[in-house]
PDB file of C-alpha atoms in Angstrom:
ATOM      1  CA  GLU A  32      13.545  13.717  11.056  1.00 68.00           C
ATOM      2  CA  LYS A  33      10.600  12.811   8.894  1.00 80.00           C
ATOM      3  CA  ALA A  34      11.033  10.103   6.257  1.00 85.00           C
ATOM      4  CA  LEU A  35       9.672  10.798   2.792  1.00 89.00           C
ATOM      5  CA  ILE A  36       8.013   7.909   0.987  1.00 90.00           C
ATOM      6  CA  THR A  37       7.092   8.486  -2.639  1.00 94.00           C
ATOM      7  CA  VAL A  38       4.763   6.041  -4.340  1.00 94.00           C
ATOM      8  CA  ILE A  39       4.826   6.203  -8.129  1.00 96.00           C
ATOM      9  CA  SER A  40       1.783   4.506  -9.673  1.00 95.00           C
ATOM     10  CA  VAL A  41       2.303   3.625 -13.339  1.00 97.00           C
ATOM     11  CA  LEU A  42      -1.323   2.961 -14.217  1.00 95.00           C
ATOM     12  CA  SER A  43      -3.995   3.738 -16.772  1.00 94.00           C
ATOM     13  CA  ASN A  44      -7.123   2.318 -15.150  1.00 92.00           C
ATOM     14  CA  GLU A  45      -8.963   5.069 -13.259  1.00 92.00           C
ATOM     15  CA  ASN A  46     -10.339   2.572 -10.722  1.00 92.00           C
ATOM     16  CA  LEU A  47      -6.826   1.367  -9.839  1.00 91.00           C
ATOM     17  CA  ILE A  48      -5.577   4.953  -9.619  1.00 90.00           C
ATOM     18  CA  ARG A  49      -8.457   5.821  -7.283  1.00 92.00           C
ATOM     19  CA  PHE A  50      -7.769   2.698  -5.215  1.00 92.00           C
ATOM     20  CA  ALA A  51      -4.080   3.642  -4.840  1.00 91.00           C
ATOM     21  CA  ARG A  52      -4.950   7.240  -3.897  1.00 91.00           C
ATOM     22  CA  ASP A  53      -7.523   6.085  -1.333  1.00 93.00           C
ATOM     23  CA  ALA A  54      -5.138   3.555   0.228  1.00 91.00           C
ATOM     24  CA  LEU A  55      -2.374   6.139   0.509  1.00 89.00           C
ATOM     25  CA  GLU A  56      -4.751   8.722   1.981  1.00 89.00           C
ATOM     26  CA  LYS A  57      -5.864   6.180   4.576  1.00 90.00           C
ATOM     27  CA  GLN A  58      -2.208   5.554   5.450  1.00 85.00           C
ATOM     28  CA  ARG A  59      -1.605   9.331   5.749  1.00 82.00           C
ATOM     29  CA  ILE A  60      -4.502   9.628   8.203  1.00 83.00           C
ATOM     30  CA  GLN A  61      -3.245   6.673  10.260  1.00 82.00           C
ATOM     31  CA  ASN A  62       0.275   8.109  10.284  1.00 77.00           C
ATOM     32  CA  ALA A  63      -0.971  11.512  11.449  1.00 77.00           C
ATOM     33  CA  ALA A  64      -2.855   9.874  14.337  1.00 78.00           C
ATOM     34  CA  MET A  65       0.120   7.837  15.579  1.00 74.00           C
ATOM     35  CA  PRO A  66       2.001   9.079  18.646  1.00 69.00           C
ATOM     36  CA  ARG A  67       5.621  10.061  17.933  1.00 66.00           C
ATOM     37  CA  ASP A  68       7.405   8.383  20.834  1.00 66.00           C
ATOM     38  CA  GLY A  69      10.535   7.548  18.906  1.00 61.00           C
ATOM     39  CA  GLY A  70       8.639   5.725  16.177  1.00 63.00           C
ATOM     40  CA  LEU A  71       9.013   6.352  12.472  1.00 66.00           C
ATOM     41  CA  ASP A  72       7.529   9.634  11.337  1.00 77.00           C
ATOM     42  CA  PHE A  73       6.893   9.769   7.618  1.00 81.00           C
ATOM     43  CA  GLU A  74       5.178  11.667   4.855  1.00 85.00           C
ATOM     44  CA  ILE A  75       3.752   9.994   1.754  1.00 88.00           C
ATOM     45  CA  ASN A  76       3.771  11.571  -1.692  1.00 91.00           C
ATOM     46  CA  HIS A  77       1.882  10.008  -4.582  1.00 92.00           C
ATOM     47  CA  VAL A  78       2.731  10.473  -8.245  1.00 95.00           C
ATOM     48  CA  VAL A  79       0.638   8.971 -11.046  1.00 95.00           C
ATOM     49  CA  ILE A  80       2.349   8.219 -14.361  1.00 95.00           C
ATOM     50  CA  PRO A  81      -0.410   7.423 -16.876  1.00 95.00           C
ATOM     51  CA  LEU A  82       0.707   4.562 -19.107  1.00 97.00           C
ATOM     52  CA  LYS A  83      -1.128   1.587 -20.579  1.00 97.00           C
ATOM     53  CA  ASP A  84       0.585  -1.787 -20.701  1.00 97.00           C
ATOM     54  CA  THR A  85       0.258  -2.216 -24.446  1.00 97.00           C
ATOM     55  CA  VAL A  86       2.768  -2.747 -27.220  1.00 97.00           C
ATOM     56  CA  GLN A  87       1.620   0.544 -28.798  1.00 97.00           C
ATOM     57  CA  SER A  88       2.087   2.678 -25.651  1.00 97.00           C
ATOM     58  CA  ASP A  89       4.764   5.362 -25.954  1.00 98.00           C
ATOM     59  CA  LEU A  90       7.137   4.571 -23.098  1.00 98.00           C
ATOM     60  CA  LEU A  91       9.830   6.976 -24.338  1.00 98.00           C
ATOM     61  CA  SER A  92       7.609  10.051 -24.034  1.00 97.00           C
ATOM     62  CA  THR A  93       6.684   8.975 -20.494  1.00 97.00           C
ATOM     63  CA  LEU A  94      10.261   8.569 -19.305  1.00 98.00           C
ATOM     64  CA  PRO A  95      11.296  12.212 -18.714  1.00 97.00           C
ATOM     65  CA  GLY A  96       8.478  12.807 -16.215  1.00 97.00           C
ATOM     66  CA  ALA A  97       8.893   9.399 -14.580  1.00 97.00           C
ATOM     67  CA  LEU A  98      12.653   9.789 -14.181  1.00 97.00           C
ATOM     68  CA  GLU A  99      12.236  13.288 -12.768  1.00 96.00           C
ATOM     69  CA  ALA A 100       9.683  11.962 -10.262  1.00 96.00           C
ATOM     70  CA  MET A 101      12.171   9.307  -9.153  1.00 96.00           C
ATOM     71  CA  ASP A 102      14.979  11.877  -8.874  1.00 95.00           C
ATOM     72  CA  ASN A 103      12.740  14.084  -6.731  1.00 94.00           C
ATOM     73  CA  ALA A 104      11.653  11.119  -4.607  1.00 94.00           C
ATOM     74  CA  LEU A 105      15.221  10.118  -3.858  1.00 92.00           C
ATOM     75  CA  GLY A 106      16.398  13.700  -3.364  1.00 87.00           C
ATOM     76  CA  GLN A 107      18.957  13.544  -6.107  1.00 75.00           C
ATOM     77  CA  ASP A 108      19.609  17.026  -7.382  1.00 60.00           C
ATOM     78  CA  ASP A 109      22.234  15.617  -9.703  1.00 56.00           C
ATOM     79  CA  PRO A 110      20.981  12.470 -11.455  1.00 52.00           C
ATOM     80  CA  GLY A 111      24.619  11.418 -11.837  1.00 51.00           C
ATOM     81  CA  ASP A 112      24.986  11.042  -8.054  1.00 50.00           C
ATOM     82  CA  ALA A 113      25.626   7.619  -6.599  1.00 49.00           C
ATOM     83  CA  ILE A 114      22.610   5.533  -5.652  1.00 48.00           C
ATOM     84  CA  SER A 115      21.019   7.201  -2.666  1.00 51.00           C
ATOM     85  CA  ASN A 116      21.504   5.385   0.605  1.00 56.00           C
ATOM     86  CA  ASN A 117      19.440   7.910   2.524  1.00 62.00           C
ATOM     87  CA  PRO A 118      17.052   5.844   4.645  1.00 65.00           C
ATOM     88  CA  GLN A 119      14.854   8.924   4.976  1.00 84.00           C
ATOM     89  CA  ARG A 120      13.908   8.814   1.261  1.00 90.00           C
ATOM     90  CA  ILE A 121      12.090   5.837  -0.190  1.00 91.00           C
ATOM     91  CA  CYS A 122      10.659   5.433  -3.687  1.00 95.00           C
ATOM     92  CA  LEU A 123       8.200   2.675  -4.558  1.00 96.00           C
ATOM     93  CA  VAL A 124       7.297   2.225  -8.215  1.00 97.00           C
ATOM     94  CA  HIS A 125       4.332  -0.029  -8.953  1.00 96.00           C
ATOM     95  CA  CYS A 126       1.855  -0.952 -11.651  1.00 96.00           C
ATOM     96  CA  ALA A 127      -1.023  -3.416 -11.702  1.00 94.00           C
ATOM     97  CA  ARG A 128       1.055  -6.630 -11.883  1.00 95.00           C
ATOM     98  CA  GLY A 129       4.579  -5.403 -11.206  1.00 95.00           C
ATOM     99  CA  ALA A 130       5.878  -7.050 -14.344  1.00 97.00           C
ATOM    100  CA  SER A 131       5.983  -4.621 -17.282  1.00 98.00           C
ATOM    101  CA  ARG A 132       5.252  -0.911 -16.724  1.00 98.00           C
ATOM    102  CA  SER A 133       6.935  -0.375 -13.352  1.00 98.00           C
ATOM    103  CA  VAL A 134       9.815  -2.664 -14.366  1.00 98.00           C
ATOM    104  CA  SER A 135      10.378  -0.623 -17.533  1.00 98.00           C
ATOM    105  CA  ILE A 136      10.451   2.672 -15.609  1.00 98.00           C
ATOM    106  CA  VAL A 137      12.899   1.270 -13.040  1.00 98.00           C
ATOM    107  CA  MET A 138      15.118  -0.171 -15.793  1.00 98.00           C
ATOM    108  CA  ALA A 139      15.228   3.205 -17.549  1.00 98.00           C
ATOM    109  CA  TYR A 140      16.164   4.827 -14.240  1.00 98.00           C
ATOM    110  CA  LEU A 141      19.006   2.374 -13.670  1.00 97.00           C
ATOM    111  CA  MET A 142      20.313   2.756 -17.228  1.00 97.00           C
ATOM    112  CA  SER A 143      20.175   6.555 -17.222  1.00 97.00           C
ATOM    113  CA  ARG A 144      21.008   7.485 -13.633  1.00 95.00           C
ATOM    114  CA  HIS A 145      23.398   4.657 -12.791  1.00 95.00           C
ATOM    115  CA  SER A 146      24.978   3.883 -16.139  1.00 93.00           C
ATOM    116  CA  ASN A 147      28.280   3.030 -14.482  1.00 93.00           C
ATOM    117  CA  ARG A 148      26.625  -0.145 -13.101  1.00 95.00           C
ATOM    118  CA  PHE A 149      23.850  -0.702 -15.654  1.00 97.00           C
ATOM    119  CA  LYS A 150      25.218   0.026 -19.112  1.00 93.00           C
ATOM    120  CA  THR A 151      22.787  -2.139 -21.061  1.00 96.00           C
ATOM    121  CA  PHE A 152      19.180  -3.244 -21.245  1.00 98.00           C
ATOM    122  CA  GLU A 153      20.314  -6.772 -20.310  1.00 98.00           C
ATOM    123  CA  GLU A 154      22.228  -5.617 -17.204  1.00 98.00           C
ATOM    124  CA  ALA A 155      19.277  -3.576 -15.958  1.00 98.00           C
ATOM    125  CA  LEU A 156      16.805  -6.402 -16.625  1.00 98.00           C
ATOM    126  CA  GLN A 157      19.054  -8.969 -14.940  1.00 98.00           C
ATOM    127  CA  HIS A 158      19.313  -6.755 -11.844  1.00 98.00           C
ATOM    128  CA  VAL A 159      15.566  -6.127 -11.663  1.00 98.00           C
ATOM    129  CA  ARG A 160      14.872  -9.852 -12.129  1.00 98.00           C
ATOM    130  CA  SER A 161      17.229 -10.633  -9.248  1.00 98.00           C
ATOM    131  CA  VAL A 162      14.701  -8.974  -6.934  1.00 96.00           C
ATOM    132  CA  ARG A 163      11.557  -9.312  -9.075  1.00 97.00           C
ATOM    133  CA  PRO A 164      11.762 -12.601 -11.033  1.00 97.00           C
ATOM    134  CA  GLN A 165       8.483 -11.975 -12.893  1.00 97.00           C
ATOM    135  CA  ALA A 166       9.904  -8.814 -14.495  1.00 98.00           C
ATOM    136  CA  THR A 167       8.906  -8.963 -18.162  1.00 97.00           C
ATOM    137  CA  PRO A 168       8.580  -5.676 -20.066  1.00 98.00           C
ATOM    138  CA  ASN A 169       6.139  -6.071 -22.947  1.00 98.00           C
ATOM    139  CA  ILE A 170       7.767  -6.244 -26.381  1.00 98.00           C
ATOM    140  CA  GLY A 171       6.964  -2.602 -27.151  1.00 98.00           C
ATOM    141  CA  PHE A 172       8.569  -1.448 -23.905  1.00 98.00           C
ATOM    142  CA  ALA A 173      11.577  -3.735 -24.457  1.00 98.00           C
ATOM    143  CA  LEU A 174      12.136  -2.233 -27.916  1.00 98.00           C
ATOM    144  CA  ALA A 175      11.718   1.284 -26.499  1.00 98.00           C
ATOM    145  CA  LEU A 176      14.234   0.543 -23.727  1.00 98.00           C
ATOM    146  CA  ARG A 177      16.745  -0.738 -26.289  1.00 98.00           C
ATOM    147  CA  GLN A 178      16.234   2.510 -28.228  1.00 98.00           C
ATOM    148  CA  PHE A 179      16.683   4.435 -24.956  1.00 98.00           C
ATOM    149  CA  GLU A 180      19.929   2.500 -24.377  1.00 97.00           C
ATOM    150  CA  ARG A 181      21.208   3.570 -27.813  1.00 97.00           C
ATOM    151  CA  GLN A 182      20.282   7.204 -27.076  1.00 96.00           C
ATOM    152  CA  LEU A 183      22.144   7.071 -23.765  1.00 96.00           C
ATOM    153  CA  ASN A 184      25.208   5.552 -25.456  1.00 92.00           C
ATOM    154  CA  GLN A 185      25.205   8.323 -28.067  1.00 92.00           C
ATOM    155  CA  GLU A 186      24.996  10.973 -25.328  1.00 89.00           C
ATOM    156  CA  ASN A 187      27.902   9.390 -23.449  1.00 80.00           C
ATOM    157  CA  THR A 188      30.256   9.257 -26.452  1.00 74.00           C
TER     158      THR A 188
END
């Protein structure tokens, strides 16, 4: 069975977006040329979420598309499903430094799709920092995520 790897690039710089697309296309070509003698067979999808890492950037309007992309990547028809343990579906979320934009998207995903484990901004940030110590959403994103947390709590009451 073919593994599906989805790379979500949370970027605004066209040069970085082009670089990511080119690198992934090169990997696709290499993968297609590899013999399949029991080795890993995979397909790569690439999703670009345009977002600048600025205090003024509107994270909340970006979230619906980003969360849907992550749901699709992980094959979760029902976002309320348990965390996917399907080794055939991998989702990588990245930005330029891996500290603010991608962290904010992943935190929103944890808070909205796995609210039984990550009920608060602090719980989601603590978990992300356990694997990515430099995780530091910019102040605008942090405020937006706290607003997102309040919206989720209102929906769940």
